[in-house]
PDB file of N, CA and C in Angstrom:
ATOM      1  N   UNK A   1     -21.994 -21.495  -4.357  1.00  0.00           N
ATOM      2  CA  UNK A   1     -20.667 -20.923  -4.261  1.00  0.00           C
ATOM      3  C   UNK A   1     -19.887 -21.647  -3.188  1.00  0.00           C
ATOM      4  N   UNK A   2     -18.667 -21.954  -3.503  1.00  0.00           N
ATOM      5  CA  UNK A   2     -17.851 -22.656  -2.548  1.00  0.00           C
ATOM      6  C   UNK A   2     -17.076 -23.749  -3.235  1.00  0.00           C
ATOM      7  N   UNK A   3     -17.191 -24.959  -2.688  1.00  0.00           N
ATOM      8  CA  UNK A   3     -16.452 -26.085  -3.246  1.00  0.00           C
ATOM      9  C   UNK A   3     -17.434 -27.045  -3.880  1.00  0.00           C
ATOM     10  N   UNK A   4     -17.144 -27.433  -5.114  1.00  0.00           N
ATOM     11  CA  UNK A   4     -17.906 -28.465  -5.804  1.00  0.00           C
ATOM     12  C   UNK A   4     -17.415 -29.790  -5.235  1.00  0.00           C
ATOM     13  N   UNK A   5     -18.149 -30.324  -4.264  1.00  0.00           N
ATOM     14  CA  UNK A   5     -17.676 -31.502  -3.522  1.00  0.00           C
ATOM     15  C   UNK A   5     -17.562 -32.743  -4.401  1.00  0.00           C
ATOM     16  N   UNK A   6     -18.384 -32.833  -5.419  1.00  0.00           N
ATOM     17  CA  UNK A   6     -18.313 -34.000  -6.290  1.00  0.00           C
ATOM     18  C   UNK A   6     -17.001 -34.039  -7.064  1.00  0.00           C
ATOM     19  N   UNK A   7     -16.463 -32.880  -7.384  1.00  0.00           N
ATOM     20  CA  UNK A   7     -15.242 -32.819  -8.174  1.00  0.00           C
ATOM     21  C   UNK A   7     -14.050 -32.300  -7.383  1.00  0.00           C
ATOM     22  N   UNK A   8     -14.265 -31.789  -6.176  1.00  0.00           N
ATOM     23  CA  UNK A   8     -13.182 -31.260  -5.371  1.00  0.00           C
ATOM     24  C   UNK A   8     -12.602 -29.964  -5.908  1.00  0.00           C
ATOM     25  N   UNK A   9     -13.408 -29.203  -6.644  1.00  0.00           N
ATOM     26  CA  UNK A   9     -12.945 -27.956  -7.249  1.00  0.00           C
ATOM     27  C   UNK A   9     -13.640 -26.770  -6.608  1.00  0.00           C
ATOM     28  N   UNK A  10     -12.932 -25.658  -6.607  1.00  0.00           N
ATOM     29  CA  UNK A  10     -13.545 -24.417  -6.149  1.00  0.00           C
ATOM     30  C   UNK A  10     -14.559 -23.956  -7.182  1.00  0.00           C
ATOM     31  N   UNK A  11     -15.578 -23.274  -6.706  1.00  0.00           N
ATOM     32  CA  UNK A  11     -16.571 -22.726  -7.623  1.00  0.00           C
ATOM     33  C   UNK A  11     -16.951 -21.327  -7.161  1.00  0.00           C
ATOM     34  N   UNK A  12     -17.637 -20.626  -8.014  1.00  0.00           N
ATOM     35  CA  UNK A  12     -18.148 -19.305  -7.679  1.00  0.00           C
ATOM     36  C   UNK A  12     -17.058 -18.320  -7.316  1.00  0.00           C
ATOM     37  N   UNK A  13     -17.345 -17.521  -6.300  1.00  0.00           N
ATOM     38  CA  UNK A  13     -16.408 -16.464  -5.912  1.00  0.00           C
ATOM     39  C   UNK A  13     -15.110 -17.004  -5.318  1.00  0.00           C
ATOM     40  N   UNK A  14     -15.152 -18.138  -4.668  1.00  0.00           N
ATOM     41  CA  UNK A  14     -13.907 -18.718  -4.133  1.00  0.00           C
ATOM     42  C   UNK A  14     -12.943 -19.036  -5.268  1.00  0.00           C
ATOM     43  N   UNK A  15     -13.473 -19.603  -6.339  1.00  0.00           N
ATOM     44  CA  UNK A  15     -12.639 -19.907  -7.495  1.00  0.00           C
ATOM     45  C   UNK A  15     -12.082 -18.623  -8.091  1.00  0.00           C
ATOM     46  N   UNK A  16     -12.949 -17.627  -8.229  1.00  0.00           N
ATOM     47  CA  UNK A  16     -12.518 -16.366  -8.839  1.00  0.00           C
ATOM     48  C   UNK A  16     -11.451 -15.669  -7.984  1.00  0.00           C
ATOM     49  N   UNK A  17     -11.632 -15.679  -6.669  1.00  0.00           N
ATOM     50  CA  UNK A  17     -10.611 -15.097  -5.788  1.00  0.00           C
ATOM     51  C   UNK A  17      -9.298 -15.853  -5.911  1.00  0.00           C
ATOM     52  N   UNK A  18      -9.369 -17.169  -6.025  1.00  0.00           N
ATOM     53  CA  UNK A  18      -8.152 -17.978  -6.175  1.00  0.00           C
ATOM     54  C   UNK A  18      -7.431 -17.636  -7.481  1.00  0.00           C
ATOM     55  N   UNK A  19      -8.183 -17.420  -8.546  1.00  0.00           N
ATOM     56  CA  UNK A  19      -7.574 -17.050  -9.827  1.00  0.00           C
ATOM     57  C   UNK A  19      -6.878 -15.693  -9.705  1.00  0.00           C
ATOM     58  N   UNK A  20      -7.543 -14.731  -9.076  1.00  0.00           N
ATOM     59  CA  UNK A  20      -6.943 -13.403  -8.882  1.00  0.00           C
ATOM     60  C   UNK A  20      -5.652 -13.523  -8.080  1.00  0.00           C
ATOM     61  N   UNK A  21      -5.681 -14.296  -7.002  1.00  0.00           N
ATOM     62  CA  UNK A  21      -4.502 -14.452  -6.154  1.00  0.00           C
ATOM     63  C   UNK A  21      -3.372 -15.173  -6.885  1.00  0.00           C
ATOM     64  N   UNK A  22      -3.713 -16.198  -7.663  1.00  0.00           N
ATOM     65  CA  UNK A  22      -2.708 -16.907  -8.443  1.00  0.00           C
ATOM     66  C   UNK A  22      -2.089 -15.974  -9.473  1.00  0.00           C
ATOM     67  N   UNK A  23      -2.907 -15.204 -10.162  1.00  0.00           N
ATOM     68  CA  UNK A  23      -2.404 -14.274 -11.178  1.00  0.00           C
ATOM     69  C   UNK A  23      -1.486 -13.222 -10.553  1.00  0.00           C
ATOM     70  N   UNK A  24      -1.852 -12.740  -9.381  1.00  0.00           N
ATOM     71  CA  UNK A  24      -1.014 -11.766  -8.687  1.00  0.00           C
ATOM     72  C   UNK A  24       0.335 -12.385  -8.313  1.00  0.00           C
ATOM     73  N   UNK A  25       0.311 -13.599  -7.813  1.00  0.00           N
ATOM     74  CA  UNK A  25       1.540 -14.295  -7.450  1.00  0.00           C
ATOM     75  C   UNK A  25       2.419 -14.516  -8.677  1.00  0.00           C
ATOM     76  N   UNK A  26       1.814 -14.942  -9.781  1.00  0.00           N
ATOM     77  CA  UNK A  26       2.576 -15.151 -11.009  1.00  0.00           C
ATOM     78  C   UNK A  26       3.268 -13.859 -11.453  1.00  0.00           C
ATOM     79  N   UNK A  27       2.540 -12.754 -11.396  1.00  0.00           N
ATOM     80  CA  UNK A  27       3.125 -11.468 -11.777  1.00  0.00           C
ATOM     81  C   UNK A  27       4.304 -11.134 -10.878  1.00  0.00           C
ATOM     82  N   UNK A  28       4.135 -11.335  -9.582  1.00  0.00           N
ATOM     83  CA  UNK A  28       5.218 -11.044  -8.630  1.00  0.00           C
ATOM     84  C   UNK A  28       6.423 -11.952  -8.801  1.00  0.00           C
ATOM     85  N   UNK A  29       6.212 -13.121  -9.377  1.00  0.00           N
ATOM     86  CA  UNK A  29       7.310 -14.061  -9.622  1.00  0.00           C
ATOM     87  C   UNK A  29       7.943 -13.865 -10.995  1.00  0.00           C
ATOM     88  N   UNK A  30       7.526 -12.808 -11.695  1.00  0.00           N
ATOM     89  CA  UNK A  30       8.103 -12.527 -13.005  1.00  0.00           C
ATOM     90  C   UNK A  30       7.420 -13.233 -14.158  1.00  0.00           C
ATOM     91  N   UNK A  31       6.266 -13.786 -13.916  1.00  0.00           N
ATOM     92  CA  UNK A  31       5.510 -14.488 -14.956  1.00  0.00           C
ATOM     93  C   UNK A  31       4.252 -13.693 -15.313  1.00  0.00           C
ATOM     94  N   UNK A  32       4.465 -12.425 -15.639  1.00  0.00           N
ATOM     95  CA  UNK A  32       3.346 -11.513 -15.872  1.00  0.00           C
ATOM     96  C   UNK A  32       2.498 -11.910 -17.075  1.00  0.00           C
ATOM     97  N   UNK A  33       3.110 -12.476 -18.098  1.00  0.00           N
ATOM     98  CA  UNK A  33       2.315 -12.868 -19.269  1.00  0.00           C
ATOM     99  C   UNK A  33       1.290 -13.933 -18.898  1.00  0.00           C
ATOM    100  N   UNK A  34       1.668 -14.874 -18.070  1.00  0.00           N
ATOM    101  CA  UNK A  34       0.728 -15.900 -17.610  1.00  0.00           C
ATOM    102  C   UNK A  34      -0.405 -15.249 -16.805  1.00  0.00           C
ATOM    103  N   UNK A  35      -0.056 -14.242 -16.025  1.00  0.00           N
ATOM    104  CA  UNK A  35      -1.047 -13.499 -15.261  1.00  0.00           C
ATOM    105  C   UNK A  35      -2.052 -12.825 -16.194  1.00  0.00           C
ATOM    106  N   UNK A  36      -1.544 -12.202 -17.253  1.00  0.00           N
ATOM    107  CA  UNK A  36      -2.418 -11.550 -18.237  1.00  0.00           C
ATOM    108  C   UNK A  36      -3.374 -12.567 -18.852  1.00  0.00           C
ATOM    109  N   UNK A  37      -2.866 -13.729 -19.205  1.00  0.00           N
ATOM    110  CA  UNK A  37      -3.696 -14.764 -19.819  1.00  0.00           C
ATOM    111  C   UNK A  37      -4.806 -15.205 -18.867  1.00  0.00           C
ATOM    112  N   UNK A  38      -4.444 -15.486 -17.617  1.00  0.00           N
ATOM    113  CA  UNK A  38      -5.440 -15.925 -16.631  1.00  0.00           C
ATOM    114  C   UNK A  38      -6.517 -14.869 -16.396  1.00  0.00           C
ATOM    115  N   UNK A  39      -6.092 -13.626 -16.212  1.00  0.00           N
ATOM    116  CA  UNK A  39      -7.049 -12.571 -15.875  1.00  0.00           C
ATOM    117  C   UNK A  39      -7.910 -12.162 -17.064  1.00  0.00           C
ATOM    118  N   UNK A  40      -7.354 -12.217 -18.260  1.00  0.00           N
ATOM    119  CA  UNK A  40      -8.154 -11.938 -19.451  1.00  0.00           C
ATOM    120  C   UNK A  40      -9.235 -12.995 -19.617  1.00  0.00           C
ATOM    121  N   UNK A  41      -8.867 -14.241 -19.420  1.00  0.00           N
ATOM    122  CA  UNK A  41      -9.859 -15.329 -19.483  1.00  0.00           C
ATOM    123  C   UNK A  41     -10.913 -15.149 -18.407  1.00  0.00           C
ATOM    124  N   UNK A  42     -10.493 -14.715 -17.237  1.00  0.00           N
ATOM    125  CA  UNK A  42     -11.431 -14.517 -16.124  1.00  0.00           C
ATOM    126  C   UNK A  42     -12.431 -13.419 -16.451  1.00  0.00           C
ATOM    127  N   UNK A  43     -11.980 -12.344 -17.077  1.00  0.00           N
ATOM    128  CA  UNK A  43     -12.900 -11.266 -17.464  1.00  0.00           C
ATOM    129  C   UNK A  43     -13.927 -11.749 -18.473  1.00  0.00           C
ATOM    130  N   UNK A  44     -13.508 -12.644 -19.345  1.00  0.00           N
ATOM    131  CA  UNK A  44     -14.401 -13.154 -20.385  1.00  0.00           C
ATOM    132  C   UNK A  44     -15.297 -14.287 -19.900  1.00  0.00           C
ATOM    133  N   UNK A  45     -15.028 -14.814 -18.708  1.00  0.00           N
ATOM    134  CA  UNK A  45     -15.746 -15.991 -18.207  1.00  0.00           C
ATOM    135  C   UNK A  45     -17.096 -15.678 -17.581  1.00  0.00           C
ATOM    136  N   UNK A  46     -17.297 -14.470 -17.128  1.00  0.00           N
ATOM    137  CA  UNK A  46     -18.542 -14.137 -16.458  1.00  0.00           C
ATOM    138  C   UNK A  46     -18.391 -12.835 -15.726  1.00  0.00           C
ATOM    139  N   UNK A  47     -19.427 -12.478 -15.018  1.00  0.00           N
ATOM    140  CA  UNK A  47     -19.413 -11.185 -14.345  1.00  0.00           C
ATOM    141  C   UNK A  47     -19.998 -11.316 -12.938  1.00  0.00           C
ATOM    142  N   UNK A  48     -19.338 -10.642 -11.999  1.00  0.00           N
ATOM    143  CA  UNK A  48     -19.854 -10.559 -10.634  1.00  0.00           C
ATOM    144  C   UNK A  48     -19.208  -9.361  -9.955  1.00  0.00           C
ATOM    145  N   UNK A  49     -19.323  -9.291  -8.654  1.00  0.00           N
ATOM    146  CA  UNK A  49     -18.796  -8.119  -7.949  1.00  0.00           C
ATOM    147  C   UNK A  49     -17.270  -8.107  -7.840  1.00  0.00           C
ATOM    148  N   UNK A  50     -16.600  -9.117  -8.362  1.00  0.00           N
ATOM    149  CA  UNK A  50     -15.136  -9.135  -8.382  1.00  0.00           C
ATOM    150  C   UNK A  50     -14.560  -8.642  -9.709  1.00  0.00           C
ATOM    151  N   UNK A  51     -15.413  -8.228 -10.640  1.00  0.00           N
ATOM    152  CA  UNK A  51     -14.937  -7.756 -11.946  1.00  0.00           C
ATOM    153  C   UNK A  51     -13.890  -6.664 -11.824  1.00  0.00           C
ATOM    154  N   UNK A  52     -14.129  -5.697 -10.963  1.00  0.00           N
ATOM    155  CA  UNK A  52     -13.175  -4.593 -10.835  1.00  0.00           C
ATOM    156  C   UNK A  52     -11.850  -5.055 -10.230  1.00  0.00           C
ATOM    157  N   UNK A  53     -11.883  -6.034  -9.351  1.00  0.00           N
ATOM    158  CA  UNK A  53     -10.639  -6.592  -8.813  1.00  0.00           C
ATOM    159  C   UNK A  53      -9.868  -7.297  -9.927  1.00  0.00           C
ATOM    160  N   UNK A  54     -10.573  -8.038 -10.767  1.00  0.00           N
ATOM    161  CA  UNK A  54      -9.926  -8.696 -11.900  1.00  0.00           C
ATOM    162  C   UNK A  54      -9.285  -7.640 -12.795  1.00  0.00           C
ATOM    163  N   UNK A  55     -10.019  -6.576 -13.087  1.00  0.00           N
ATOM    164  CA  UNK A  55      -9.483  -5.515 -13.942  1.00  0.00           C
ATOM    165  C   UNK A  55      -8.268  -4.821 -13.300  1.00  0.00           C
ATOM    166  N   UNK A  56      -8.320  -4.592 -12.013  1.00  0.00           N
ATOM    167  CA  UNK A  56      -7.195  -3.936 -11.330  1.00  0.00           C
ATOM    168  C   UNK A  56      -5.927  -4.774 -11.436  1.00  0.00           C
ATOM    169  N   UNK A  57      -6.040  -6.068 -11.173  1.00  0.00           N
ATOM    170  CA  UNK A  57      -4.862  -6.922 -11.251  1.00  0.00           C
ATOM    171  C   UNK A  57      -4.430  -7.146 -12.696  1.00  0.00           C
ATOM    172  N   UNK A  58      -5.383  -7.138 -13.622  1.00  0.00           N
ATOM    173  CA  UNK A  58      -5.035  -7.217 -15.035  1.00  0.00           C
ATOM    174  C   UNK A  58      -4.258  -5.976 -15.461  1.00  0.00           C
ATOM    175  N   UNK A  59      -4.679  -4.810 -14.987  1.00  0.00           N
ATOM    176  CA  UNK A  59      -3.957  -3.577 -15.304  1.00  0.00           C
ATOM    177  C   UNK A  59      -2.514  -3.652 -14.805  1.00  0.00           C
ATOM    178  N   UNK A  60      -2.310  -4.164 -13.597  1.00  0.00           N
ATOM    179  CA  UNK A  60      -0.948  -4.330 -13.078  1.00  0.00           C
ATOM    180  C   UNK A  60      -0.135  -5.287 -13.945  1.00  0.00           C
ATOM    181  N   UNK A  61      -0.740  -6.394 -14.318  1.00  0.00           N
ATOM    182  CA  UNK A  61      -0.033  -7.381 -15.135  1.00  0.00           C
ATOM    183  C   UNK A  61       0.297  -6.819 -16.511  1.00  0.00           C
ATOM    184  N   UNK A  62      -0.638  -6.089 -17.100  1.00  0.00           N
ATOM    185  CA  UNK A  62      -0.377  -5.477 -18.405  1.00  0.00           C
ATOM    186  C   UNK A  62       0.783  -4.496 -18.334  1.00  0.00           C
ATOM    187  N   UNK A  63       0.852  -3.750 -17.254  1.00  0.00           N
ATOM    188  CA  UNK A  63       1.976  -2.834 -17.067  1.00  0.00           C
ATOM    189  C   UNK A  63       3.288  -3.607 -16.985  1.00  0.00           C
ATOM    190  N   UNK A  64       3.259  -4.733 -16.318  1.00  0.00           N
ATOM    191  CA  UNK A  64       4.473  -5.541 -16.158  1.00  0.00           C
ATOM    192  C   UNK A  64       4.976  -6.134 -17.471  1.00  0.00           C
ATOM    193  N   UNK A  65       4.080  -6.277 -18.451  1.00  0.00           N
ATOM    194  CA  UNK A  65       4.510  -6.818 -19.751  1.00  0.00           C
ATOM    195  C   UNK A  65       4.688  -5.715 -20.785  1.00  0.00           C
ATOM    196  N   UNK A  66       4.670  -4.451 -20.333  1.00  0.00           N
ATOM    197  CA  UNK A  66       4.928  -3.343 -21.237  1.00  0.00           C
ATOM    198  C   UNK A  66       3.739  -2.859 -22.048  1.00  0.00           C
ATOM    199  N   UNK A  67       2.537  -3.205 -21.614  1.00  0.00           N
ATOM    200  CA  UNK A  67       1.325  -2.787 -22.330  1.00  0.00           C
ATOM    201  C   UNK A  67       0.588  -1.723 -21.512  1.00  0.00           C
ATOM    202  N   UNK A  68       1.286  -0.616 -21.274  1.00  0.00           N
ATOM    203  CA  UNK A  68       0.784   0.422 -20.376  1.00  0.00           C
ATOM    204  C   UNK A  68      -0.504   1.075 -20.862  1.00  0.00           C
ATOM    205  N   UNK A  69      -0.605   1.371 -22.164  1.00  0.00           N
ATOM    206  CA  UNK A  69      -1.833   2.007 -22.681  1.00  0.00           C
ATOM    207  C   UNK A  69      -3.042   1.117 -22.429  1.00  0.00           C
ATOM    208  N   UNK A  70      -2.889  -0.160 -22.691  1.00  0.00           N
ATOM    209  CA  UNK A  70      -3.980  -1.100 -22.453  1.00  0.00           C
ATOM    210  C   UNK A  70      -4.299  -1.187 -20.962  1.00  0.00           C
ATOM    211  N   UNK A  71      -3.262  -1.125 -20.129  1.00  0.00           N
ATOM    212  CA  UNK A  71      -3.456  -1.165 -18.676  1.00  0.00           C
ATOM    213  C   UNK A  71      -4.283   0.032 -18.210  1.00  0.00           C
ATOM    214  N   UNK A  72      -3.954   1.208 -18.720  1.00  0.00           N
ATOM    215  CA  UNK A  72      -4.725   2.403 -18.349  1.00  0.00           C
ATOM    216  C   UNK A  72      -6.158   2.259 -18.827  1.00  0.00           C
ATOM    217  N   UNK A  73      -6.358   1.718 -20.007  1.00  0.00           N
ATOM    218  CA  UNK A  73      -7.705   1.515 -20.536  1.00  0.00           C
ATOM    219  C   UNK A  73      -8.527   0.592 -19.636  1.00  0.00           C
ATOM    220  N   UNK A  74      -7.915  -0.494 -19.219  1.00  0.00           N
ATOM    221  CA  UNK A  74      -8.601  -1.453 -18.338  1.00  0.00           C
ATOM    222  C   UNK A  74      -8.958  -0.790 -17.011  1.00  0.00           C
ATOM    223  N   UNK A  75      -8.020  -0.051 -16.440  1.00  0.00           N
ATOM    224  CA  UNK A  75      -8.265   0.618 -15.162  1.00  0.00           C
ATOM    225  C   UNK A  75      -9.350   1.683 -15.286  1.00  0.00           C
ATOM    226  N   UNK A  76      -9.318   2.466 -16.359  1.00  0.00           N
ATOM    227  CA  UNK A  76     -10.338   3.509 -16.548  1.00  0.00           C
ATOM    228  C   UNK A  76     -11.714   2.914 -16.794  1.00  0.00           C
ATOM    229  N   UNK A  77     -11.761   1.789 -17.473  1.00  0.00           N
ATOM    230  CA  UNK A  77     -13.040   1.107 -17.691  1.00  0.00           C
ATOM    231  C   UNK A  77     -13.665   0.706 -16.360  1.00  0.00           C
ATOM    232  N   UNK A  78     -12.845   0.190 -15.456  1.00  0.00           N
ATOM    233  CA  UNK A  78     -13.350  -0.184 -14.133  1.00  0.00           C
ATOM    234  C   UNK A  78     -13.796   1.043 -13.356  1.00  0.00           C
ATOM    235  N   UNK A  79     -13.021   2.095 -13.417  1.00  0.00           N
ATOM    236  CA  UNK A  79     -13.346   3.324 -12.684  1.00  0.00           C
ATOM    237  C   UNK A  79     -14.605   3.988 -13.211  1.00  0.00           C
ATOM    238  N   UNK A  80     -14.782   3.998 -14.516  1.00  0.00           N
ATOM    239  CA  UNK A  80     -15.922   4.692 -15.136  1.00  0.00           C
ATOM    240  C   UNK A  80     -17.258   4.212 -14.586  1.00  0.00           C
ATOM    241  N   UNK A  81     -17.351   2.954 -14.284  1.00  0.00           N
ATOM    242  CA  UNK A  81     -18.612   2.394 -13.780  1.00  0.00           C
ATOM    243  C   UNK A  81     -19.023   2.976 -12.429  1.00  0.00           C
ATOM    244  N   UNK A  82     -18.091   3.575 -11.716  1.00  0.00           N
ATOM    245  CA  UNK A  82     -18.367   4.083 -10.372  1.00  0.00           C
ATOM    246  C   UNK A  82     -18.567   5.594 -10.312  1.00  0.00           C
ATOM    247  N   UNK A  83     -18.402   6.259 -11.430  1.00  0.00           N
ATOM    248  CA  UNK A  83     -18.524   7.714 -11.447  1.00  0.00           C
ATOM    249  C   UNK A  83     -19.974   8.139 -11.604  1.00  0.00           C
ATOM    250  N   UNK A  84     -20.336   9.214 -10.947  1.00  0.00           N
ATOM    251  CA  UNK A  84     -21.693   9.747 -11.104  1.00  0.00           C
ATOM    252  C   UNK A  84     -21.777  10.722 -12.262  1.00  0.00           C
ATOM    253  N   UNK A  85     -20.651  11.268 -12.650  1.00  0.00           N
ATOM    254  CA  UNK A  85     -20.577  12.156 -13.811  1.00  0.00           C
ATOM    255  C   UNK A  85     -19.377  11.735 -14.651  1.00  0.00           C
ATOM    256  N   UNK A  86     -19.447  12.043 -15.905  1.00  0.00           N
ATOM    257  CA  UNK A  86     -18.346  11.804 -16.847  1.00  0.00           C
ATOM    258  C   UNK A  86     -18.087  10.330 -17.117  1.00  0.00           C
ATOM    259  N   UNK A  87     -18.948   9.451 -16.667  1.00  0.00           N
ATOM    260  CA  UNK A  87     -18.692   8.027 -16.849  1.00  0.00           C
ATOM    261  C   UNK A  87     -18.710   7.615 -18.325  1.00  0.00           C
ATOM    262  N   UNK A  88     -19.613   8.180 -19.121  1.00  0.00           N
ATOM    263  CA  UNK A  88     -19.654   7.824 -20.542  1.00  0.00           C
ATOM    264  C   UNK A  88     -18.415   8.328 -21.281  1.00  0.00           C
ATOM    265  N   UNK A  89     -18.031   9.567 -21.003  1.00  0.00           N
ATOM    266  CA  UNK A  89     -16.853  10.094 -21.709  1.00  0.00           C
ATOM    267  C   UNK A  89     -15.589   9.361 -21.273  1.00  0.00           C
ATOM    268  N   UNK A  90     -15.466   9.039 -19.995  1.00  0.00           N
ATOM    269  CA  UNK A  90     -14.294   8.301 -19.524  1.00  0.00           C
ATOM    270  C   UNK A  90     -14.245   6.909 -20.149  1.00  0.00           C
ATOM    271  N   UNK A  91     -15.392   6.262 -20.242  1.00  0.00           N
ATOM    272  CA  UNK A  91     -15.439   4.931 -20.878  1.00  0.00           C
ATOM    273  C   UNK A  91     -15.042   5.035 -22.349  1.00  0.00           C
ATOM    274  N   UNK A  92     -15.460   6.090 -23.017  1.00  0.00           N
ATOM    275  CA  UNK A  92     -15.090   6.275 -24.425  1.00  0.00           C
ATOM    276  C   UNK A  92     -13.589   6.493 -24.555  1.00  0.00           C
ATOM    277  N   UNK A  93     -13.006   7.300 -23.675  1.00  0.00           N
ATOM    278  CA  UNK A  93     -11.562   7.507 -23.698  1.00  0.00           C
ATOM    279  C   UNK A  93     -10.813   6.201 -23.433  1.00  0.00           C
ATOM    280  N   UNK A  94     -11.347   5.393 -22.536  1.00  0.00           N
ATOM    281  CA  UNK A  94     -10.723   4.108 -22.226  1.00  0.00           C
ATOM    282  C   UNK A  94     -10.720   3.204 -23.468  1.00  0.00           C
ATOM    283  N   UNK A  95     -11.830   3.175 -24.192  1.00  0.00           N
ATOM    284  CA  UNK A  95     -11.889   2.384 -25.417  1.00  0.00           C
ATOM    285  C   UNK A  95     -10.897   2.911 -26.458  1.00  0.00           C
ATOM    286  N   UNK A  96     -10.767   4.213 -26.528  1.00  0.00           N
ATOM    287  CA  UNK A  96      -9.845   4.837 -27.470  1.00  0.00           C
ATOM    288  C   UNK A  96      -8.393   4.451 -27.181  1.00  0.00           C
ATOM    289  N   UNK A  97      -8.046   4.356 -25.911  1.00  0.00           N
ATOM    290  CA  UNK A  97      -6.685   3.964 -25.541  1.00  0.00           C
ATOM    291  C   UNK A  97      -6.355   2.537 -25.949  1.00  0.00           C
ATOM    292  N   UNK A  98      -7.339   1.677 -25.837  1.00  0.00           N
ATOM    293  CA  UNK A  98      -7.116   0.269 -26.154  1.00  0.00           C
ATOM    294  C   UNK A  98      -6.990   0.105 -27.648  1.00  0.00           C
TER     295      UNK A  98
END
């Protein structure tokens, strides 16, 4: 994790944090659709402890492009994983919204 020195590219969590920050900046600059594209690709690229951060910023970006139901679904999916009760039913409701 860190910088791929042979190629000069970020890797691992540094890369993922940079993508989240870039997507957030794009959304704030009025380019929310680009943010949605970046964060959706990031969710599909792999999994680590930043998944919920990706989902949170994706939910914000989805709201900015008028896809509120999908945004709530993404946010509830992230939240469901942390609940000690009702996590299965909340995850099912989240899928239903999407």
